[in-house]
């Protein structure tokens, strides 16, 4: 039976047992068993890289092998617990399918024919090609696509030293771009990696398409569970009865694509019935009167027609929000690229929070602070490093090449050079100038970027394509050079800065030597930099010297950090503490929370959010919705035997009325086909009342096709393959993915996979 049907995550009661085991508390079954080790166990702290949440871990090593991963009990964001993916990290480290040596392509792109090469040979080849391309087209002809723990050595170091502004991350324009842009232009602050919601003190929580419990982030899930335990009311707005919706007091099964209408109606009721926090609004916001006039027509009756949620329910939830303020909160989700008007939807969400007076207040949003850190004192780079968020990479010191300028000056809004899906176009067309080289680090191009056929064509047109990965994922078959990265348990990365209530600096350090001929990202970047004539930017001889220099600049030492694993500094989470210091947290042009945005108006954008309808599914088709599994991260964990055993394939969810009409049943395999003729699968059907009739649902990350992924290949369907279209958000550059539609085609064969239990046993330590 699959995980989701097993109440694996018992939010209210069992974060201890199901979600993670406390490091110091041994369950009885472990107490009674023979010890799993014979030799001496050494323990060292490090940081998980199974997802971007960056939990602090304790790595138990015995006999030169990592035996166990546990949550660091003293780290306030980990609290001795890990999620299943964190505990299953060994499955990546000891995966026999890992990339083992540098490879040089000998066949056609995509054919998968390579020869083994030495590191010298591979790095010399890359450097020679990069320098030749620079000579012909300039440094900007090389793009860098990056994600994951080691990415900063390329995105923020090598690319900046080399001088290319074309650094893009799927985690921006195929994920957080709308949320971050909206937050910046409403509050003048980023949301950042750890969504600063004060869950535990909230009394009324409204989740909009935010599937906590399936999209699993350790601290967030622990805090959310605690909020529910303390009696917080939960409303979930989702076309699907998600795990969170199953715990909710109200599930609002909204018509997909209409959330902005619902948000506008809630704003309408709060204002119309004087339920908003008038003092907070007067003191901290601008543009209230314009907002009041704007939302006048957006009554619950108007929204009910659009959203298919009854007007009375809309009104009732708005009243409950008002009654619980400021401890009523609508947390922003992370993956916010839905329909192409996503910055405006997120603006509406933030405006609603501001009306509740919860920003900078307990039970609402805390003001996250990044830790104080110094950069390594290298000579100034020709370009500013790429921004972690969106819209910043092009605001460099040198002129950004024409055509990649942001829409407004200085990276204000969307810069093409930061939107990964937009950077595919110049590879194909040469416009506004050619991109002839691509360096992809930890970015699964065929799972992360919509319109895979276009990506494949673009890769075919490149003169140099380098892939740095740990697995032979399908996109690596297109590369000229494939480089095997060390995993996070085998390498140092740069210092990890975490904005939190009290900010943290964390260390990732190697627990064991890299297996086979894998090499750590910092080493690859430095060796390549030296070959590219950039030695002056890499004066450190190894990463320990680099880290020591950064730490000593803030009065800390690498030795101490290696012992403890993290450093905690003091934050300033509440508005009251900022006021005590006579400081203003709102870095907007007006210095206030901008309900109405003058900047948007000047740029010809809607200064207040406006609802526009989205395309309906063509006859016989369903809107394709997608989400996460609690034991998988994107497309990177499906070959991990520990995690795959728990969740071996994705299923297509469909409503029973539609299943009956189509004559399909639970357990049967079907193809999914989109209007562009792309066919995916076979994928298992799950007939369930937990989804509306007008949409179907898939977990993202499955549907691997690479022959080298012996466990993952051929399991389930890829949502990305079916997303041949996207709607560009003109403000953030986000790629809205949810205007894609599919039909179910019965008659697909049941795939024959080797029994997963046997495969798992073969791989056990
Ligand atoms: P993954 O798909 O997990 O993440 O997109 P990606 O950043 O591409 O692929 C990560 C790659 O890194 C894999 O190839 C894996 O083998 C490799 N890898 C794992 N560990 C290491 C390592 O230590 N070193 C190196 N060098 N490589 C490593 C994620 C992106 O996708 C994001 S953040 C979001 S939110 C979007 N989600 C999403 C979606 O839900 N649906 C669709 N259709 N598209 C999406 N695209 C976005
Ligand atoms: Fe690792 Fe899970 Fe924490 Fe992500 S949430 S860093 S996968 S333990």
XYZ file of C-alpha atoms in Angstrom, residues 29-653:
625
model
C 12.450 -2.006 18.972
C 15.898 -0.502 18.508
C 16.741 -0.978 22.198
C 16.117 -4.716 22.054
C 17.915 -5.432 18.790
C 21.565 -6.326 18.404
C 23.600 -3.190 17.673
C 23.808 -2.487 13.938
C 27.529 -1.751 14.220
C 30.607 -3.684 15.294
C 33.355 -1.061 15.276
C 33.678 2.365 16.772
C 31.066 4.885 15.682
C 32.185 8.426 15.001
C 29.638 11.212 14.744
C 30.009 14.482 12.952
C 27.529 17.279 12.347
C 26.711 18.415 8.833
C 23.789 19.681 6.744
C 21.257 17.683 4.743
C 20.986 18.357 1.010
C 18.076 16.088 0.178
C 16.052 19.277 -0.227
C 16.719 23.006 0.098
C 15.492 23.179 3.731
C 19.024 22.448 4.983
C 18.382 20.596 8.216
C 21.288 20.097 10.554
C 22.257 16.422 10.730
C 24.408 14.072 12.764
C 26.233 11.606 10.539
C 27.115 8.284 12.195
C 30.123 6.637 10.535
C 31.398 3.152 11.300
C 34.006 1.110 9.448
C 34.517 3.923 6.905
C 30.834 3.875 5.920
C 27.992 6.175 6.776
C 25.521 4.026 8.731
C 22.871 6.431 9.932
C 21.636 10.003 9.613
C 19.821 11.735 12.452
C 18.494 15.198 13.172
C 20.803 17.442 15.168
C 19.096 17.705 18.572
C 20.481 21.164 19.387
C 19.733 22.923 16.121
C 16.518 24.959 16.591
C 15.366 24.286 13.028
C 15.911 20.532 13.207
C 15.182 19.653 16.856
C 16.530 16.132 16.568
C 14.234 15.130 13.732
C 14.544 14.561 10.023
C 11.965 13.932 7.374
C 12.035 10.544 5.564
C 14.127 11.966 2.725
C 16.720 13.199 5.202
C 16.902 9.817 6.904
C 17.189 8.094 3.515
C 20.253 10.063 2.328
C 22.398 6.901 2.406
C 20.430 5.627 -0.557
C 21.961 8.372 -2.682
C 25.500 8.020 -1.328
C 25.653 4.249 -1.944
C 23.582 4.140 -5.123
C 25.449 1.760 -7.480
C 23.993 3.689 -10.450
C 25.916 6.859 -9.557
C 28.117 8.625 -12.089
C 31.582 7.307 -11.352
C 34.045 8.963 -13.740
C 34.217 11.999 -16.038
C 32.752 11.119 -19.435
C 33.287 12.553 -22.929
C 30.573 12.124 -25.527
C 31.390 9.916 -28.510
C 27.917 9.427 -30.051
C 25.075 11.743 -31.038
C 23.494 13.964 -28.399
C 20.983 11.928 -26.428
C 22.364 8.615 -27.665
C 24.228 7.965 -24.426
C 27.575 6.955 -25.986
C 30.530 8.176 -23.931
C 34.133 7.298 -23.226
C 35.713 7.383 -19.812
C 38.097 10.331 -19.343
C 40.514 11.526 -16.692
C 39.675 14.711 -14.801
C 42.619 16.460 -16.509
C 41.325 15.514 -19.924
C 37.733 16.520 -19.171
C 38.561 19.867 -17.565
C 41.093 20.775 -20.289
C 38.463 19.996 -22.929
C 35.853 22.233 -21.242
C 38.288 25.111 -20.679
C 39.525 25.029 -24.276
C 35.952 25.144 -25.645
C 34.842 27.875 -23.220
C 37.782 30.107 -24.122
C 37.168 29.607 -27.846
C 33.484 30.505 -27.432
C 34.375 33.581 -25.383
C 36.708 34.710 -28.141
C 33.900 34.482 -30.718
C 30.838 35.588 -28.791
C 31.902 37.092 -25.440
C 31.633 35.544 -21.954
C 27.835 35.891 -21.849
C 27.548 33.135 -24.461
C 28.000 30.609 -21.633
C 24.900 30.110 -19.473
C 24.985 28.485 -16.039
C 21.927 26.566 -14.819
C 22.310 25.565 -11.199
C 20.503 24.070 -8.226
C 21.383 22.207 -5.025
C 23.947 22.436 -2.260
C 27.082 22.937 -4.351
C 25.587 25.381 -6.828
C 27.100 28.559 -5.357
C 30.600 27.549 -6.537
C 29.277 27.930 -10.084
C 26.390 30.427 -9.904
C 27.910 32.863 -7.453
C 31.628 32.241 -7.954
C 32.773 30.821 -11.289
C 30.079 32.549 -13.420
C 30.763 35.924 -11.783
C 34.536 35.511 -12.146
C 34.038 34.461 -15.785
C 31.659 37.367 -16.465
C 28.366 35.873 -17.640
C 25.077 37.370 -16.395
C 23.208 34.341 -17.721
C 22.884 32.443 -14.496
C 19.485 30.865 -13.892
C 17.943 28.494 -11.403
C 14.762 26.466 -11.768
C 14.182 27.234 -8.098
C 13.463 30.832 -9.183
C 11.453 31.110 -12.399
C 9.865 27.640 -12.133
C 9.190 28.071 -8.437
C 9.379 31.096 -6.120
C 9.717 34.024 -8.562
C 6.107 35.320 -8.217
C 6.120 35.008 -4.435
C 9.458 36.781 -4.037
C 8.633 39.547 -6.512
C 5.268 40.193 -4.853
C 6.788 40.229 -1.383
C 9.525 42.607 -2.475
C 7.027 45.061 -3.963
C 4.540 44.805 -1.107
C 6.704 44.538 2.023
C 10.124 45.471 0.644
C 11.445 42.169 2.003
C 11.973 38.681 0.588
C 10.060 35.654 1.880
C 13.232 33.587 1.528
C 13.899 29.877 1.848
C 12.085 29.249 5.124
C 8.790 31.176 4.759
C 8.820 33.201 8.004
C 5.418 32.208 9.353
C 4.969 32.115 13.128
C 2.961 28.895 12.888
C 2.963 27.921 16.528
C 1.269 31.146 17.668
C -1.247 31.294 14.812
C -4.885 30.659 15.705
C -6.406 30.691 12.219
C -4.498 29.406 9.192
C -5.635 29.509 5.563
C -3.562 27.434 3.146
C -4.034 28.221 -0.519
C -2.712 25.375 -2.670
C -0.041 24.841 -0.017
C 0.141 21.082 0.581
C 2.139 20.860 3.789
C 2.646 17.222 4.722
C 3.089 16.165 1.107
C 5.492 19.047 0.406
C 7.581 18.222 3.451
C 9.887 20.711 5.130
C 11.015 19.615 8.543
C 10.605 22.688 10.766
C 7.531 23.876 8.928
C 5.782 20.537 9.386
C 6.748 20.319 13.054
C 5.457 23.856 13.678
C 2.299 23.275 11.671
C 1.554 20.106 13.660
C 2.057 22.041 16.864
C -0.283 24.820 15.734
C -3.008 22.233 15.088
C -2.321 20.579 18.431
C -2.745 23.947 20.111
C -6.152 24.270 18.511
C -5.506 26.552 15.533
C -8.368 26.489 13.011
C -7.340 25.383 9.532
C -8.927 26.249 6.194
C -7.494 24.651 3.059
C -8.276 25.977 -0.404
C -7.390 23.282 -2.935
C -9.187 21.518 -5.801
C -7.904 18.325 -4.193
C -8.346 16.970 -0.674
C -4.654 17.158 0.150
C -3.170 15.674 3.340
C -3.466 19.125 4.924
C -7.056 19.477 3.688
C -7.857 16.156 5.369
C -6.890 17.788 8.688
C -8.754 21.024 7.991
C -11.879 22.451 9.596
C -12.945 23.587 6.154
C -11.882 22.307 2.753
C -12.776 24.740 -0.008
C -12.610 22.735 -3.253
C -11.990 25.758 -5.446
C -12.254 25.691 -9.218
C -8.607 25.657 -10.352
C -7.246 28.982 -11.538
C -9.690 31.213 -9.656
C -7.863 31.844 -6.374
C -7.306 35.505 -7.136
C -11.084 36.066 -7.274
C -11.448 34.429 -3.843
C -8.696 36.592 -2.356
C -10.263 39.769 -3.757
C -13.644 38.800 -2.254
C -12.042 38.218 1.160
C -10.388 41.657 0.930
C -13.802 43.086 -0.020
C -15.512 41.594 3.058
C -12.740 42.616 5.465
C -13.001 46.218 4.284
C -16.773 46.376 3.794
C -17.488 44.960 7.250
C -14.663 46.867 8.994
C -12.963 43.658 10.026
C -9.453 44.758 9.078
C -6.875 46.158 11.490
C -7.430 49.885 10.945
C -4.623 51.028 13.263
C -2.070 48.748 11.617
C -3.234 49.804 8.144
C -3.003 53.502 9.022
C 0.417 53.127 10.574
C 2.233 50.746 8.265
C 0.581 50.775 4.840
C -0.051 53.069 1.864
C -2.803 52.977 -0.775
C -5.689 51.817 1.399
C -8.310 54.136 -0.145
C -7.370 53.019 -3.670
C -7.673 49.407 -2.509
C -11.089 50.071 -0.955
C -12.405 51.536 -4.231
C -10.805 48.752 -6.273
C -12.420 45.853 -4.377
C -15.895 47.416 -4.123
C -17.345 45.241 -6.944
C -15.667 42.018 -5.811
C -18.451 40.710 -3.606
C -18.655 37.104 -2.331
C -21.529 36.611 -4.802
C -19.249 37.732 -7.671
C -16.488 35.368 -6.486
C -18.908 32.470 -5.909
C -19.791 32.431 -9.615
C -16.114 32.198 -10.528
C -14.677 29.974 -7.796
C -17.657 27.628 -7.257
C -17.349 28.239 -3.500
C -20.670 29.378 -1.946
C -20.879 33.113 -1.162
C -21.865 32.388 2.455
C -18.743 30.304 2.975
C -16.554 33.036 1.483
C -18.155 35.612 3.784
C -17.901 33.320 6.825
C -14.176 32.636 6.345
C -13.470 36.366 5.932
C -15.304 37.027 9.205
C -13.353 34.300 10.976
C -10.097 35.729 9.615
C -11.083 39.148 10.960
C -12.080 37.700 14.328
C -8.720 35.972 14.827
C -6.419 38.781 13.633
C -3.514 39.377 14.070
C -3.090 35.650 14.758
C -4.815 34.798 11.484
C -2.427 34.102 8.639
C -2.415 33.065 4.986
C 1.078 31.579 4.506
C 2.518 31.875 1.012
C 3.371 28.571 -0.611
C 6.658 28.115 -2.435
C 5.945 26.780 -5.888
C 3.802 29.717 -7.051
C 4.114 29.534 -10.855
C 0.542 28.579 -11.698
C -1.272 30.636 -14.347
C 0.965 33.482 -15.517
C -0.677 36.181 -13.347
C 1.016 34.799 -10.278
C 2.755 37.903 -8.958
C -0.654 39.565 -8.763
C -2.183 36.560 -6.974
C 0.648 36.653 -4.449
C 0.235 40.439 -4.074
C -3.439 39.847 -3.193
C -2.401 37.249 -0.594
C 0.115 39.633 0.972
C -2.371 42.528 0.947
C -4.856 40.346 2.802
C -2.222 39.499 5.411
C -1.431 43.195 5.812
C -5.122 43.990 6.409
C -5.048 41.389 9.191
C -2.141 43.311 10.750
C -0.082 40.150 11.067
C 3.192 41.094 9.354
C 5.881 41.392 12.042
C 3.447 40.207 14.724
C 3.185 36.951 16.703
C 0.925 34.412 15.053
C 1.531 36.031 11.669
C 4.852 36.620 9.928
C 8.100 37.123 11.771
C 10.804 39.321 10.268
C 13.506 36.882 9.236
C 17.082 38.056 9.412
C 20.047 36.694 7.468
C 23.183 35.984 9.542
C 26.108 38.344 9.520
C 28.847 36.877 7.316
C 31.807 38.241 5.379
C 32.710 37.258 1.826
C 36.037 35.693 0.996
C 38.401 38.600 0.177
C 38.983 37.765 -3.494
C 39.567 40.574 -6.045
C 36.275 42.125 -7.287
C 34.516 39.953 -9.867
C 33.717 41.531 -13.262
C 30.021 40.889 -12.508
C 28.077 40.885 -9.287
C 27.294 37.285 -8.344
C 23.896 35.987 -9.339
C 21.173 36.789 -6.864
C 19.698 33.902 -4.909
C 16.250 35.379 -5.462
C 14.877 36.711 -8.678
C 15.479 39.747 -10.802
C 18.926 40.523 -9.476
C 21.533 38.786 -11.568
C 21.496 41.406 -14.262
C 22.160 44.338 -11.970
C 25.903 43.773 -12.351
C 28.711 46.259 -12.510
C 29.239 45.791 -16.222
C 26.609 46.597 -18.798
C 24.108 43.808 -19.269
C 23.923 42.894 -22.955
C 20.961 44.406 -24.816
C 17.924 42.123 -24.841
C 18.564 40.718 -21.393
C 17.821 43.917 -19.585
C 15.137 43.698 -16.961
C 11.804 45.221 -17.940
C 12.460 48.173 -15.700
C 15.876 49.454 -14.648
C 18.232 47.763 -12.159
C 16.668 44.340 -11.935
C 13.405 45.830 -10.695
C 11.245 43.238 -12.304
C 11.907 40.289 -14.471
C 15.285 39.935 -16.177
C 15.351 37.323 -18.937
C 18.786 36.240 -17.848
C 17.346 34.938 -14.560
C 14.359 33.064 -16.027
C 15.623 29.621 -16.925
C 12.882 28.820 -19.446
C 13.499 32.135 -21.250
C 17.207 31.383 -21.635
C 16.368 28.356 -23.784
C 15.206 30.662 -26.594
C 18.565 32.341 -27.461
C 20.135 28.876 -27.639
C 17.707 28.120 -30.452
C 17.412 31.450 -32.212
C 20.637 33.290 -31.439
C 18.474 36.275 -30.464
C 19.147 38.776 -28.948
C 22.597 37.174 -29.032
C 23.750 33.564 -29.191
C 24.078 31.347 -26.162
C 26.397 28.607 -27.359
C 27.534 26.997 -24.122
C 25.681 25.620 -21.108
C 27.005 24.491 -17.773
C 24.303 22.620 -15.805
C 24.973 21.844 -12.165
C 22.423 19.692 -10.292
C 19.587 20.791 -12.574
C 17.531 18.070 -14.193
C 16.687 19.988 -17.353
C 13.983 17.567 -18.581
C 12.178 17.493 -15.233
C 12.574 21.126 -14.223
C 11.851 23.166 -17.370
C 8.565 23.024 -19.317
C 8.504 22.233 -23.032
C 11.034 19.400 -23.077
C 11.047 19.038 -26.915
C 12.199 22.672 -27.144
C 14.916 22.062 -24.513
C 16.182 19.047 -26.471
C 16.383 21.086 -29.671
C 18.247 23.835 -27.824
C 20.762 21.336 -26.439
C 21.340 19.993 -29.941
C 22.277 23.510 -31.093
C 24.905 24.071 -28.380
C 28.638 23.991 -29.058
C 29.397 23.035 -25.467
C 27.182 21.380 -22.886
C 28.611 20.292 -19.535
C 26.509 18.399 -16.973
C 27.606 18.025 -13.355
C 25.404 15.536 -11.531
C 25.552 12.507 -9.269
C 23.279 10.319 -11.392
C 23.091 9.491 -15.110
C 19.805 11.403 -15.472
C 18.365 11.568 -18.977
C 19.584 15.132 -19.688
C 23.201 14.091 -19.041
C 22.965 11.901 -22.190
C 22.871 15.149 -24.183
C 26.099 16.535 -22.673
C 29.525 16.801 -24.287
C 31.119 16.292 -20.899
C 29.568 14.679 -17.823
C 31.282 15.315 -14.488
C 30.531 13.204 -11.379
C 29.934 15.417 -8.353
C 30.597 14.166 -4.826
C 27.377 13.809 -2.806
C 26.609 16.050 0.165
C 27.931 13.381 2.555
C 31.304 13.423 0.762
C 32.010 17.134 0.366
C 32.314 20.572 1.871
C 30.116 23.295 0.451
C 30.232 27.018 1.088
C 28.882 28.257 4.429
C 25.124 27.939 4.613
C 23.406 31.145 5.714
C 19.864 30.691 6.988
C 17.510 33.598 7.597
C 15.376 32.652 10.595
C 14.006 34.210 13.801
C 17.523 33.871 15.174
C 19.677 33.445 12.050
C 22.032 30.530 11.584
C 25.280 29.690 9.835
C 25.669 25.986 9.104
C 28.466 23.791 7.821
C 28.310 20.964 5.322
C 31.393 18.768 5.736
C 32.453 15.409 4.303
C 31.759 12.333 6.416
C 33.539 9.975 4.011
C 35.858 10.262 0.995
C 34.128 10.626 -2.401
C 33.385 7.230 -3.932
C 34.837 6.193 -7.289
C 36.302 9.255 -9.028
C 33.679 11.767 -7.942
C 35.031 15.185 -6.958
C 33.423 17.953 -4.887
C 31.838 20.967 -6.573
C 34.283 23.468 -5.004
C 37.219 21.524 -6.478
C 35.646 21.330 -9.941
C 34.918 25.088 -9.970
C 38.424 25.982 -8.804
C 40.230 23.645 -11.205
C 38.168 24.944 -14.097
C 38.660 28.566 -12.990
C 42.430 28.106 -12.998
C 42.322 26.605 -16.509
C 40.208 29.570 -17.654
C 42.890 32.046 -16.574
C 40.903 33.125 -13.488
C 43.460 32.035 -10.861
C 43.439 35.463 -9.220
C 39.869 34.809 -8.082
C 40.839 31.446 -6.546
C 43.775 32.347 -4.266
C 42.738 29.728 -1.667
C 44.439 26.360 -2.040
C 41.530 24.325 -0.736
C 38.052 24.783 0.655
C 39.133 24.577 4.290
C 41.379 27.608 3.778
C 38.489 29.412 2.080
C 36.028 28.607 4.902
C 38.534 29.500 7.594
C 39.072 32.942 6.013
C 35.321 33.635 5.941
C 34.809 32.439 9.497
C 37.789 34.223 11.019
C 36.472 37.479 9.499
C 33.489 37.160 11.869
C 35.478 35.972 14.859
C 34.715 32.264 14.419
C 36.799 29.220 13.491
C 36.345 26.260 11.193
C 37.509 23.890 13.911
C 34.726 24.968 16.262
C 32.132 24.836 13.504
C 33.225 21.322 12.531
C 32.526 20.263 16.132
C 29.175 21.974 16.592
C 27.797 22.154 13.050
C 26.105 25.537 13.343
C 26.407 29.051 14.758
C 23.361 30.953 15.934
C 23.155 34.751 15.959
C 20.528 37.084 17.408
C 17.561 38.097 15.263
C 14.878 40.771 15.519
C 11.657 38.982 14.589
C 8.939 41.441 15.599
C 7.960 44.954 14.508
C 8.073 46.075 18.137
C 11.800 45.301 18.361
C 12.505 47.219 15.140
C 10.609 50.186 16.538
C 12.570 50.070 19.761
C 15.676 50.563 17.630
C 13.907 53.242 15.526
C 14.373 51.182 12.386
C 12.038 50.473 9.499
C 11.906 46.921 8.095
C 9.911 47.904 5.000
C 12.366 48.541 2.161
C 9.710 49.616 -0.352
C 9.977 52.937 -2.215
C 7.497 54.498 0.249
C 8.988 52.805 3.328
C 5.561 51.267 4.037
C 3.634 48.143 3.079
C 2.380 49.057 -0.400
C -1.227 47.977 -0.867
C -1.223 50.105 -4.028
C 2.068 49.982 -5.958
C 3.071 53.269 -7.593
C 6.056 51.473 -9.089
C 3.805 48.973 -10.861
C 1.570 51.814 -12.103
C 4.584 53.688 -13.509
C 5.720 50.511 -15.297
C 2.273 50.077 -16.893
C 1.384 47.129 -14.649
C -1.772 46.768 -12.547
C -1.034 48.623 -9.305
C -3.721 46.522 -7.584
C -4.401 42.839 -8.306
C -7.100 42.137 -10.886
C -8.685 38.760 -11.667
C -8.572 37.496 -15.268
C -10.076 34.148 -16.338
C -7.806 31.340 -17.515
C -8.356 28.871 -20.360
C -10.787 26.015 -19.734
C -9.847 22.387 -20.537
C -10.674 21.409 -24.143
C -13.508 18.832 -24.466
C -12.522 15.431 -23.086
C -9.498 16.882 -21.250
C -8.706 17.673 -17.629
C -6.509 20.362 -16.134
C -3.216 18.761 -15.099
C -2.418 19.544 -11.462
C 0.750 18.304 -9.804
C 2.435 18.328 -6.404
C 4.887 16.513 -4.160
C 5.372 13.228 -2.342
C 6.560 13.387 1.280
C 9.377 10.931 0.559
C 10.680 12.402 -2.686
C 12.351 15.682 -3.684
C 11.538 16.774 -7.218
C 13.141 14.272 -9.640
C 16.252 13.494 -7.654
C 15.222 10.756 -5.220
C 13.346 8.175 -7.324
C 16.464 6.034 -7.799
C 17.069 5.959 -4.035
C 16.082 2.430 -2.934
C 15.231 3.511 0.605
C 12.755 6.121 -0.586
C 11.467 4.333 -3.667
C 10.482 1.394 -1.516
C 8.099 3.714 0.358
C 6.664 5.408 -2.724
C 7.498 3.486 -5.916
C 5.402 5.242 -8.590
C 3.044 8.136 -9.053
C -0.641 7.686 -9.801
C -3.102 9.807 -11.695
C -5.950 10.887 -9.410
